[in-house]
Amino acid sequence: MSSKYVKLKNIVKIYRGDDKKTFTAVDNISIDIEPGEFVTLLGPSGCGKTTTLRMIAGFEVPTSGDIYIGEERVNSLTPDKRDTAMVFQTYALFPHLNIFDNVAYGLKIKKLPEADIKRNVENILSLVGLEGLAKRAPNQLSGGQQQRVALARALVMQPAVLLFDEPLSNLDAKLRVYMRTEIRKIQKKIGITSVYVTHDQAEAMSMSDRVIIMNKGIIEQIGTPQEIYKKPASEFVADFIGVANIFDAEVKEVNSNGVVIELFDAIFNVKTEAKVKAKDKVKVVIRPEAIKLSDTGNVKVQVLSSVFMGAYQDYVVKHGSTKVTVLDYNPSNKKVYNEDENAYLDIDPNSLHIIPNKK
């Protein structure tokens, strides 16, 4: 199965309503996806991620810009003429056909020889872990198995690019975790270029080579899951991915070791690549798991809430009028602070991330 790169260049999609008003769903975005890469479009409802996927698939036509799959510009090609296959949120299986015939459907439309169809379908069913179920009807399968059939039906066409439109959203939480691992394992095995749409952060972080964060039709950040989490490019990304404490601060000075800021009436020297200068207003991001509570220190806080969550103790504490979320993992062998107790924040300066304020 050969993979191709996907290139989106200055893509704009504008919808015009019956009242002649326009809505820009995708606003001048450019994306380069490498052959064999697994990239996820992530963002809240209405951010433009599904519209972008549908333009790659050919179900929507860009208002302007160019889409390439490999060397071929595909703007004017219908979905069936593109070297892509889509796995939908609703499995869209034919209820009157058994599993074999569901998977074989596209190959039969192409009028492949019966022997080739049989071999290809059997190989794909084995790949997705459905061997021995070819004669079953879709309603005799679990939700996870039906999703595998939908995946097999897409893969059997041997597309260069596989597109996923929130494929796991209809599954229960435990099965979702299992299936995202399975999909990623299969994708890596065959090395197919994959573009995946979800609003589920855990899916995006666990499956992707790179994540594209979208918001209101624009791209906020493109990066590896680690980059997105540890070095968010904007306040939106920091707030959208995981849990984040975001504070206002002022740059006191810039030196060879980084940036000096004042936070919680304490001074921190923060290593940063952010382009800032003295007196600039910035946002400071601290992940809750990067903060500890202690009996001693220089940032005194009052515990507002203390909740045992099994793997971690979930605290909300207050310094002056500023609230801080603290997640203390593996709390069993540590001191647990109760509501209304006093404690001190233990913050590693290396865990602070600076985001310059937008001008």
mmCIF file of C-alpha atoms in Angstrom:
data_model
loop_
_atom_site.group_PDB
_atom_site.id
_atom_site.type_symbol
_atom_site.label_atom_id
_atom_site.label_comp_id
_atom_site.label_asym_id
_atom_site.label_seq_id
_atom_site.Cartn_x
_atom_site.Cartn_y
_atom_site.Cartn_z
ATOM 1 C CA MET A 1 0.000 0.000 0.000
ATOM 2 C CA SER A 2 1.741 3.179 -1.199
ATOM 3 C CA SER A 3 1.397 6.416 0.758
ATOM 4 C CA LYS A 4 1.406 9.947 -0.566
ATOM 5 C CA TYR A 5 1.902 13.335 1.003
ATOM 6 C CA VAL A 6 -1.004 15.730 1.450
ATOM 7 C CA LYS A 7 -0.507 19.449 0.906
ATOM 8 C CA LEU A 8 -3.022 22.195 1.617
ATOM 9 C CA LYS A 9 -1.980 25.619 0.354
ATOM 10 C CA ASN A 10 -3.828 28.783 1.434
ATOM 11 C CA ILE A 11 -7.162 26.983 1.763
ATOM 12 C CA VAL A 12 -10.251 29.123 2.337
ATOM 13 C CA LYS A 13 -13.823 27.854 2.645
ATOM 14 C CA ILE A 14 -16.651 30.390 2.782
ATOM 15 C CA TYR A 15 -20.298 29.414 3.108
ATOM 16 C CA ARG A 16 -23.077 31.743 1.993
ATOM 17 C CA GLY A 17 -26.425 31.497 3.786
ATOM 18 C CA ASP A 18 -29.918 32.079 2.428
ATOM 19 C CA ASP A 19 -29.769 35.588 3.895
ATOM 20 C CA LYS A 20 -26.678 36.287 1.739
ATOM 21 C CA LYS A 21 -24.494 36.492 4.852
ATOM 22 C CA THR A 22 -21.172 34.686 4.630
ATOM 23 C CA PHE A 23 -19.392 32.471 7.138
ATOM 24 C CA THR A 24 -15.693 31.654 6.838
ATOM 25 C CA ALA A 25 -15.332 28.063 8.048
ATOM 26 C CA VAL A 26 -11.666 27.733 7.077
ATOM 27 C CA ASP A 27 -9.540 30.854 6.890
ATOM 28 C CA ASN A 28 -6.390 30.641 4.750
ATOM 29 C CA ILE A 29 -4.697 27.547 6.203
ATOM 30 C CA SER A 30 -1.658 25.689 4.889
ATOM 31 C CA ILE A 31 -0.673 22.167 5.974
ATOM 32 C CA ASP A 32 2.049 19.743 4.822
ATOM 33 C CA ILE A 33 1.523 16.094 5.780
ATOM 34 C CA GLU A 34 4.354 13.659 5.069
ATOM 35 C CA PRO A 35 3.824 10.227 3.464
ATOM 36 C CA GLY A 36 2.985 7.684 6.184
ATOM 37 C CA GLU A 37 2.374 10.357 8.821
ATOM 38 C CA PHE A 38 -0.575 10.238 11.228
ATOM 39 C CA VAL A 39 -1.883 13.781 11.706
ATOM 40 C CA THR A 40 -4.896 14.785 13.786
ATOM 41 C CA LEU A 41 -7.060 17.856 13.308
ATOM 42 C CA LEU A 42 -8.183 18.802 16.811
ATOM 43 C CA GLY A 43 -10.390 21.578 18.080
ATOM 44 C CA PRO A 44 -13.804 22.516 19.460
ATOM 45 C CA SER A 45 -17.041 22.240 17.480
ATOM 46 C CA GLY A 46 -17.164 24.727 14.626
ATOM 47 C CA CYS A 47 -13.387 25.207 14.425
ATOM 48 C CA GLY A 48 -13.166 24.025 10.785
ATOM 49 C CA LYS A 49 -11.539 20.618 11.292
ATOM 50 C CA THR A 50 -14.312 18.535 9.672
ATOM 51 C CA THR A 51 -14.680 21.002 6.799
ATOM 52 C CA THR A 52 -10.929 20.685 6.179
ATOM 53 C CA LEU A 53 -11.153 16.881 6.151
ATOM 54 C CA ARG A 54 -14.130 16.970 3.782
ATOM 55 C CA MET A 55 -12.191 19.219 1.400
ATOM 56 C CA ILE A 56 -9.315 16.707 1.349
ATOM 57 C CA ALA A 57 -11.860 13.950 0.652
ATOM 58 C CA GLY A 58 -13.614 15.942 -2.077
ATOM 59 C CA PHE A 59 -17.009 16.272 -0.367
ATOM 60 C CA GLU A 60 -16.464 20.044 -0.129
ATOM 61 C CA VAL A 61 -14.788 22.333 -2.661
ATOM 62 C CA PRO A 62 -12.428 25.068 -1.397
ATOM 63 C CA THR A 63 -13.454 28.650 -2.087
ATOM 64 C CA SER A 64 -9.782 29.311 -2.834
ATOM 65 C CA GLY A 65 -6.421 27.597 -2.407
ATOM 66 C CA ASP A 66 -4.989 24.295 -3.607
ATOM 67 C CA ILE A 67 -5.089 20.707 -2.358
ATOM 68 C CA TYR A 68 -2.480 18.196 -3.463
ATOM 69 C CA ILE A 69 -2.409 14.467 -2.886
ATOM 70 C CA GLY A 70 1.063 13.505 -3.951
ATOM 71 C CA GLU A 71 1.992 15.464 -7.065
ATOM 72 C CA GLU A 72 -1.642 15.748 -8.180
ATOM 73 C CA ARG A 73 -3.755 18.869 -7.605
ATOM 74 C CA VAL A 74 -7.153 17.408 -6.697
ATOM 75 C CA ASN A 75 -9.410 20.479 -6.282
ATOM 76 C CA SER A 76 -11.642 19.533 -9.202
ATOM 77 C CA LEU A 77 -11.634 15.757 -8.646
ATOM 78 C CA THR A 78 -14.731 14.030 -7.223
ATOM 79 C CA PRO A 79 -14.230 11.825 -4.116
ATOM 80 C CA ASP A 80 -14.171 8.603 -6.132
ATOM 81 C CA LYS A 81 -11.344 9.933 -8.315
ATOM 82 C CA ARG A 82 -9.085 10.808 -5.370
ATOM 83 C CA ASP A 83 -6.590 8.359 -3.908
ATOM 84 C CA THR A 84 -8.336 8.517 -0.505
ATOM 85 C CA ALA A 85 -10.762 6.500 1.608
ATOM 86 C CA MET A 86 -12.897 7.720 4.499
ATOM 87 C CA VAL A 87 -13.821 6.031 7.780
ATOM 88 C CA PHE A 88 -16.983 7.701 9.052
ATOM 89 C CA GLN A 89 -18.401 8.376 12.507
ATOM 90 C CA THR A 90 -21.432 6.259 11.646
ATOM 91 C CA TYR A 91 -20.054 2.992 10.336
ATOM 92 C CA ALA A 92 -22.374 3.166 7.272
ATOM 93 C CA LEU A 93 -22.371 -0.616 6.864
ATOM 94 C CA PHE A 94 -24.910 -2.298 4.601
ATOM 95 C CA PRO A 95 -27.204 -4.200 7.017
ATOM 96 C CA HIS A 96 -28.331 -6.686 4.337
ATOM 97 C CA LEU A 97 -24.769 -7.737 3.447
ATOM 98 C CA ASN A 98 -22.475 -9.932 5.510
ATOM 99 C CA ILE A 99 -19.051 -8.713 6.624
ATOM 100 C CA PHE A 100 -17.222 -10.154 3.623
ATOM 101 C CA ASP A 101 -19.571 -8.470 1.156
ATOM 102 C CA ASN A 102 -19.484 -5.175 3.047
ATOM 103 C CA VAL A 103 -15.696 -5.087 2.783
ATOM 104 C CA ALA A 104 -15.713 -6.382 -0.814
ATOM 105 C CA TYR A 105 -18.298 -3.853 -2.023
ATOM 106 C CA GLY A 106 -15.855 -1.282 -3.449
ATOM 107 C CA LEU A 107 -13.735 -3.953 -5.136
ATOM 108 C CA LYS A 108 -16.829 -5.399 -6.820
ATOM 109 C CA ILE A 109 -17.749 -1.947 -8.106
ATOM 110 C CA LYS A 110 -14.249 -1.830 -9.617
ATOM 111 C CA LYS A 111 -14.994 -5.225 -11.218
ATOM 112 C CA LEU A 112 -11.881 -6.937 -9.871
ATOM 113 C CA PRO A 113 -11.599 -10.700 -10.497
ATOM 114 C CA GLU A 114 -13.347 -12.808 -7.817
ATOM 115 C CA ALA A 115 -10.092 -14.497 -6.790
ATOM 116 C CA ASP A 116 -8.419 -11.102 -6.216
ATOM 117 C CA ILE A 117 -11.405 -9.846 -4.245
ATOM 118 C CA LYS A 118 -11.395 -12.940 -2.017
ATOM 119 C CA ARG A 119 -7.657 -12.705 -1.355
ATOM 120 C CA ASN A 120 -7.706 -8.953 -0.652
ATOM 121 C CA VAL A 121 -10.730 -9.102 1.644
ATOM 122 C CA GLU A 122 -9.354 -12.055 3.619
ATOM 123 C CA ASN A 123 -6.000 -10.287 4.034
ATOM 124 C CA ILE A 124 -7.638 -7.089 5.268
ATOM 125 C CA LEU A 125 -10.008 -8.913 7.659
ATOM 126 C CA SER A 126 -6.972 -10.657 9.122
ATOM 127 C CA LEU A 127 -5.128 -7.331 9.431
ATOM 128 C CA VAL A 128 -7.961 -5.731 11.437
ATOM 129 C CA GLY A 129 -8.518 -8.832 13.591
ATOM 130 C CA LEU A 130 -11.818 -10.020 12.088
ATOM 131 C CA GLU A 131 -10.748 -13.373 10.629
ATOM 132 C CA GLY A 132 -13.476 -15.970 11.045
ATOM 133 C CA LEU A 133 -16.290 -13.378 11.061
ATOM 134 C CA ALA A 134 -16.744 -12.933 7.311
ATOM 135 C CA LYS A 135 -20.158 -14.624 7.245
ATOM 136 C CA ARG A 136 -21.615 -12.596 10.147
ATOM 137 C CA ALA A 137 -24.156 -9.837 9.659
ATOM 138 C CA PRO A 138 -23.250 -6.331 10.922
ATOM 139 C CA ASN A 139 -25.899 -6.521 13.682
ATOM 140 C CA GLN A 140 -24.176 -9.619 15.054
ATOM 141 C CA LEU A 141 -21.015 -7.633 15.798
ATOM 142 C CA SER A 142 -20.098 -5.331 18.668
ATOM 143 C CA GLY A 143 -19.555 -1.628 18.096
ATOM 144 C CA GLY A 144 -15.794 -2.088 18.077
ATOM 145 C CA GLN A 145 -16.029 -4.911 15.544
ATOM 146 C CA GLN A 146 -18.319 -2.844 13.311
ATOM 147 C CA GLN A 147 -15.754 -0.039 13.392
ATOM 148 C CA ARG A 148 -13.105 -2.548 12.298
ATOM 149 C CA VAL A 149 -15.321 -3.526 9.357
ATOM 150 C CA ALA A 150 -15.589 0.133 8.359
ATOM 151 C CA LEU A 151 -11.796 0.416 8.610
ATOM 152 C CA ALA A 152 -11.303 -2.780 6.583
ATOM 153 C CA ARG A 153 -13.684 -1.513 3.881
ATOM 154 C CA ALA A 154 -11.573 1.649 3.545
ATOM 155 C CA LEU A 155 -8.211 -0.169 3.615
ATOM 156 C CA VAL A 156 -9.159 -2.833 1.077
ATOM 157 C CA MET A 157 -9.321 -0.115 -1.609
ATOM 158 C CA GLN A 158 -5.581 0.453 -1.020
ATOM 159 C CA PRO A 159 -5.821 4.239 -0.849
ATOM 160 C CA ALA A 160 -2.728 6.418 -0.507
ATOM 161 C CA VAL A 161 -4.433 8.510 2.169
ATOM 162 C CA LEU A 162 -6.841 7.347 4.888
ATOM 163 C CA LEU A 163 -9.273 9.890 6.346
ATOM 164 C CA PHE A 164 -11.051 9.490 9.694
ATOM 165 C CA ASP A 165 -14.091 11.563 10.669
ATOM 166 C CA GLU A 166 -14.463 11.104 14.467
ATOM 167 C CA PRO A 167 -14.623 7.308 14.027
ATOM 168 C CA LEU A 168 -14.693 6.387 17.716
ATOM 169 C CA SER A 169 -17.247 8.856 19.069
ATOM 170 C CA ASN A 170 -20.062 6.273 19.120
ATOM 171 C CA LEU A 171 -18.113 3.794 21.248
ATOM 172 C CA ASP A 172 -18.067 3.617 25.047
ATOM 173 C CA ALA A 173 -15.041 5.049 26.844
ATOM 174 C CA LYS A 174 -13.171 1.779 27.481
ATOM 175 C CA LEU A 175 -13.640 0.559 23.910
ATOM 176 C CA ARG A 176 -12.541 3.942 22.556
ATOM 177 C CA VAL A 177 -9.211 3.600 24.358
ATOM 178 C CA TYR A 178 -8.745 0.076 22.986
ATOM 179 C CA MET A 179 -9.721 0.995 19.415
ATOM 180 C CA ARG A 180 -7.467 4.053 19.202
ATOM 181 C CA THR A 181 -4.538 1.783 20.096
ATOM 182 C CA GLU A 182 -5.628 -0.738 17.469
ATOM 183 C CA ILE A 183 -6.103 1.863 14.722
ATOM 184 C CA ARG A 184 -2.681 3.359 15.407
ATOM 185 C CA LYS A 185 -1.080 -0.113 15.406
ATOM 186 C CA ILE A 186 -2.640 -0.961 12.029
ATOM 187 C CA GLN A 187 -1.710 2.445 10.578
ATOM 188 C CA LYS A 188 1.922 2.012 11.623
ATOM 189 C CA LYS A 189 2.032 -1.519 10.260
ATOM 190 C CA ILE A 190 0.939 -0.529 6.764
ATOM 191 C CA GLY A 191 2.473 2.974 6.841
ATOM 192 C CA ILE A 192 -0.506 4.735 5.326
ATOM 193 C CA THR A 193 -0.815 8.533 5.428
ATOM 194 C CA SER A 194 -3.679 9.282 7.826
ATOM 195 C CA VAL A 195 -5.661 12.422 8.615
ATOM 196 C CA TYR A 196 -7.848 12.051 11.692
ATOM 197 C CA VAL A 197 -10.510 14.454 13.005
ATOM 198 C CA THR A 198 -11.541 14.472 16.659
ATOM 199 C CA HIS A 199 -12.497 16.800 19.489
ATOM 200 C CA ASP A 200 -11.119 14.250 21.992
ATOM 201 C CA GLN A 201 -7.743 15.411 23.297
ATOM 202 C CA ALA A 202 -6.734 11.970 24.574
ATOM 203 C CA GLU A 203 -7.292 10.452 21.118
ATOM 204 C CA ALA A 204 -5.228 13.155 19.452
ATOM 205 C CA MET A 205 -2.386 12.961 21.963
ATOM 206 C CA SER A 206 -2.143 9.164 22.023
ATOM 207 C CA MET A 207 -2.435 8.452 18.290
ATOM 208 C CA SER A 208 -0.729 11.257 16.400
ATOM 209 C CA ASP A 209 2.707 11.967 15.014
ATOM 210 C CA ARG A 210 1.590 15.591 14.897
ATOM 211 C CA VAL A 211 -1.487 17.462 16.085
ATOM 212 C CA ILE A 212 -3.019 20.458 14.320
ATOM 213 C CA ILE A 213 -4.985 22.640 16.743
ATOM 214 C CA MET A 214 -7.736 24.612 14.996
ATOM 215 C CA ASN A 215 -9.862 27.444 16.331
ATOM 216 C CA LYS A 216 -12.408 29.562 14.445
ATOM 217 C CA GLY A 217 -11.142 28.449 11.048
ATOM 218 C CA ILE A 218 -7.447 29.100 11.660
ATOM 219 C CA ILE A 219 -4.528 26.956 12.793
ATOM 220 C CA GLU A 220 -3.352 27.862 16.290
ATOM 221 C CA GLN A 221 -0.440 25.411 16.377
ATOM 222 C CA ILE A 222 1.046 22.392 14.620
ATOM 223 C CA GLY A 223 3.372 20.154 16.607
ATOM 224 C CA THR A 224 4.037 16.790 18.214
ATOM 225 C CA PRO A 225 1.798 15.912 21.174
ATOM 226 C CA GLN A 226 4.727 16.723 23.480
ATOM 227 C CA GLU A 227 5.279 20.147 21.886
ATOM 228 C CA ILE A 228 1.584 21.003 21.993
ATOM 229 C CA TYR A 229 1.341 20.071 25.665
ATOM 230 C CA LYS A 230 4.630 21.419 26.983
ATOM 231 C CA LYS A 231 5.016 24.482 24.749
ATOM 232 C CA PRO A 232 1.576 25.746 23.724
ATOM 233 C CA ALA A 233 1.867 28.578 21.204
ATOM 234 C CA SER A 234 -1.171 30.486 22.472
ATOM 235 C CA GLU A 235 -3.416 30.818 25.486
ATOM 236 C CA PHE A 236 -6.146 28.994 23.540
ATOM 237 C CA VAL A 237 -3.919 25.930 23.001
ATOM 238 C CA ALA A 238 -2.755 25.927 26.625
ATOM 239 C CA ASP A 239 -6.342 26.061 27.841
ATOM 240 C CA PHE A 240 -7.713 23.568 25.301
ATOM 241 C CA ILE A 241 -5.107 20.827 25.803
ATOM 242 C CA GLY A 242 -5.245 19.218 29.215
ATOM 243 C CA VAL A 243 -5.592 21.327 32.358
ATOM 244 C CA ALA A 244 -3.520 24.483 32.651
ATOM 245 C CA ASN A 245 -2.953 27.250 35.152
ATOM 246 C CA ILE A 246 -2.597 30.466 33.141
ATOM 247 C CA PHE A 247 -1.472 33.645 34.884
ATOM 248 C CA ASP A 248 -0.677 37.212 33.883
ATOM 249 C CA ALA A 249 2.856 38.370 34.621
ATOM 250 C CA GLU A 250 5.339 41.079 33.673
ATOM 251 C CA VAL A 251 8.871 40.526 32.423
ATOM 252 C CA LYS A 252 11.278 42.082 34.921
ATOM 253 C CA GLU A 253 14.402 41.501 32.849
ATOM 254 C CA VAL A 254 15.861 39.346 30.084
ATOM 255 C CA ASN A 255 19.254 37.746 30.695
ATOM 256 C CA SER A 256 21.465 35.002 29.314
ATOM 257 C CA ASN A 257 19.560 32.395 31.381
ATOM 258 C CA GLY A 258 16.134 33.384 30.100
ATOM 259 C CA VAL A 259 13.444 35.684 31.438
ATOM 260 C CA VAL A 260 12.922 36.957 34.976
ATOM 261 C CA ILE A 261 9.261 37.276 35.990
ATOM 262 C CA GLU A 262 7.396 37.981 39.206
ATOM 263 C CA LEU A 263 4.609 35.568 40.046
ATOM 264 C CA PHE A 264 2.805 35.036 43.379
ATOM 265 C CA ASP A 265 5.063 37.732 44.865
ATOM 266 C CA ALA A 266 8.067 35.515 44.069
ATOM 267 C CA ILE A 267 10.801 35.836 41.427
ATOM 268 C CA PHE A 268 11.347 33.093 38.827
ATOM 269 C CA ASN A 269 14.030 32.821 36.161
ATOM 270 C CA VAL A 270 12.397 31.026 33.240
ATOM 271 C CA LYS A 271 14.180 29.503 30.247
ATOM 272 C CA THR A 272 12.173 30.412 27.170
ATOM 273 C CA GLU A 273 12.385 30.812 23.405
ATOM 274 C CA ALA A 274 9.696 33.500 23.524
ATOM 275 C CA LYS A 275 10.720 36.838 22.012
ATOM 276 C CA VAL A 276 10.043 39.225 24.900
ATOM 277 C CA LYS A 277 11.685 42.227 26.504
ATOM 278 C CA ALA A 278 11.616 43.928 29.897
ATOM 279 C CA LYS A 279 8.201 45.291 30.960
ATOM 280 C CA ASP A 280 6.332 43.099 28.436
ATOM 281 C CA LYS A 281 3.082 41.629 29.682
ATOM 282 C CA VAL A 282 3.030 37.838 29.215
ATOM 283 C CA LYS A 283 0.991 34.765 30.053
ATOM 284 C CA VAL A 284 2.644 32.129 32.229
ATOM 285 C CA VAL A 285 1.440 28.532 31.843
ATOM 286 C CA ILE A 286 2.002 25.985 34.610
ATOM 287 C CA ARG A 287 0.580 22.485 34.317
ATOM 288 C CA PRO A 288 -1.059 21.338 37.589
ATOM 289 C CA GLU A 289 1.121 18.229 37.865
ATOM 290 C CA ALA A 290 4.240 20.452 37.827
ATOM 291 C CA ILE A 291 3.316 22.013 41.173
ATOM 292 C CA LYS A 292 3.708 20.400 44.575
ATOM 293 C CA LEU A 293 2.378 21.426 47.965
ATOM 294 C CA SER A 294 4.884 21.707 50.802
ATOM 295 C CA ASP A 295 5.135 22.680 54.476
ATOM 296 C CA THR A 296 7.807 25.253 53.659
ATOM 297 C CA GLY A 297 8.459 27.721 50.866
ATOM 298 C CA ASN A 298 7.984 31.320 49.801
ATOM 299 C CA VAL A 299 4.522 31.167 48.166
ATOM 300 C CA LYS A 300 1.951 30.651 50.910
ATOM 301 C CA VAL A 301 -1.496 29.348 49.866
ATOM 302 C CA GLN A 302 -4.753 28.305 51.462
ATOM 303 C CA VAL A 303 -6.317 24.994 50.383
ATOM 304 C CA LEU A 304 -9.814 25.619 49.038
ATOM 305 C CA SER A 305 -10.559 22.023 48.072
ATOM 306 C CA SER A 306 -8.811 18.658 48.359
ATOM 307 C CA VAL A 307 -10.297 15.714 46.458
ATOM 308 C CA PHE A 308 -8.896 12.162 46.312
ATOM 309 C CA MET A 309 -9.064 10.907 42.703
ATOM 310 C CA GLY A 310 -7.228 7.604 43.130
ATOM 311 C CA ALA A 311 -4.112 8.207 41.053
ATOM 312 C CA TYR A 312 -3.821 11.786 42.250
ATOM 313 C CA GLN A 313 -5.004 14.313 44.828
ATOM 314 C CA ASP A 314 -6.832 17.195 43.139
ATOM 315 C CA TYR A 315 -6.261 20.489 44.952
ATOM 316 C CA VAL A 316 -7.505 24.008 44.355
ATOM 317 C CA VAL A 317 -5.508 26.495 46.409
ATOM 318 C CA LYS A 318 -5.546 30.269 46.704
ATOM 319 C CA HIS A 319 -2.750 32.840 46.879
ATOM 320 C CA GLY A 320 -4.348 36.229 47.498
ATOM 321 C CA SER A 321 -7.183 36.319 44.971
ATOM 322 C CA THR A 322 -5.432 33.924 42.564
ATOM 323 C CA LYS A 323 -6.609 30.317 42.387
ATOM 324 C CA VAL A 324 -4.207 27.527 41.432
ATOM 325 C CA THR A 325 -4.990 23.919 40.473
ATOM 326 C CA VAL A 326 -2.520 21.323 41.749
ATOM 327 C CA LEU A 327 -2.563 17.627 40.793
ATOM 328 C CA ASP A 328 -0.355 15.613 43.148
ATOM 329 C CA TYR A 329 0.118 12.133 41.650
ATOM 330 C CA ASN A 330 0.553 8.974 43.719
ATOM 331 C CA PRO A 331 -0.627 10.670 46.933
ATOM 332 C CA SER A 332 -0.774 7.492 49.038
ATOM 333 C CA ASN A 333 2.677 7.950 50.593
ATOM 334 C CA LYS A 334 2.556 11.736 50.846
ATOM 335 C CA LYS A 335 1.056 14.228 53.217
ATOM 336 C CA VAL A 336 -2.459 15.127 52.100
ATOM 337 C CA TYR A 337 -3.558 18.693 52.789
ATOM 338 C CA ASN A 338 -7.168 19.233 53.780
ATOM 339 C CA GLU A 339 -9.556 22.050 53.033
ATOM 340 C CA ASP A 340 -8.755 25.344 54.839
ATOM 341 C CA GLU A 341 -5.215 24.220 55.707
ATOM 342 C CA ASN A 342 -2.235 26.395 54.792
ATOM 343 C CA ALA A 343 0.590 25.145 52.605
ATOM 344 C CA TYR A 344 3.287 26.427 50.273
ATOM 345 C CA LEU A 345 3.695 26.060 46.515
ATOM 346 C CA ASP A 346 6.781 24.199 45.314
ATOM 347 C CA ILE A 347 7.254 25.256 41.681
ATOM 348 C CA ASP A 348 10.125 24.194 39.420
ATOM 349 C CA PRO A 349 10.992 27.204 37.183
ATOM 350 C CA ASN A 350 11.739 24.757 34.342
ATOM 351 C CA SER A 351 8.034 23.840 34.278
ATOM 352 C CA LEU A 352 6.944 27.414 33.554
ATOM 353 C CA HIS A 353 6.105 28.290 29.953
ATOM 354 C CA ILE A 354 5.948 31.884 28.676
ATOM 355 C CA ILE A 355 3.439 33.004 26.031
ATOM 356 C CA PRO A 356 3.876 36.588 24.783
ATOM 357 C CA ASN A 357 0.651 38.607 24.796
ATOM 358 C CA LYS A 358 -0.725 39.266 21.317
ATOM 359 C CA LYS A 359 -0.154 42.831 20.237
#
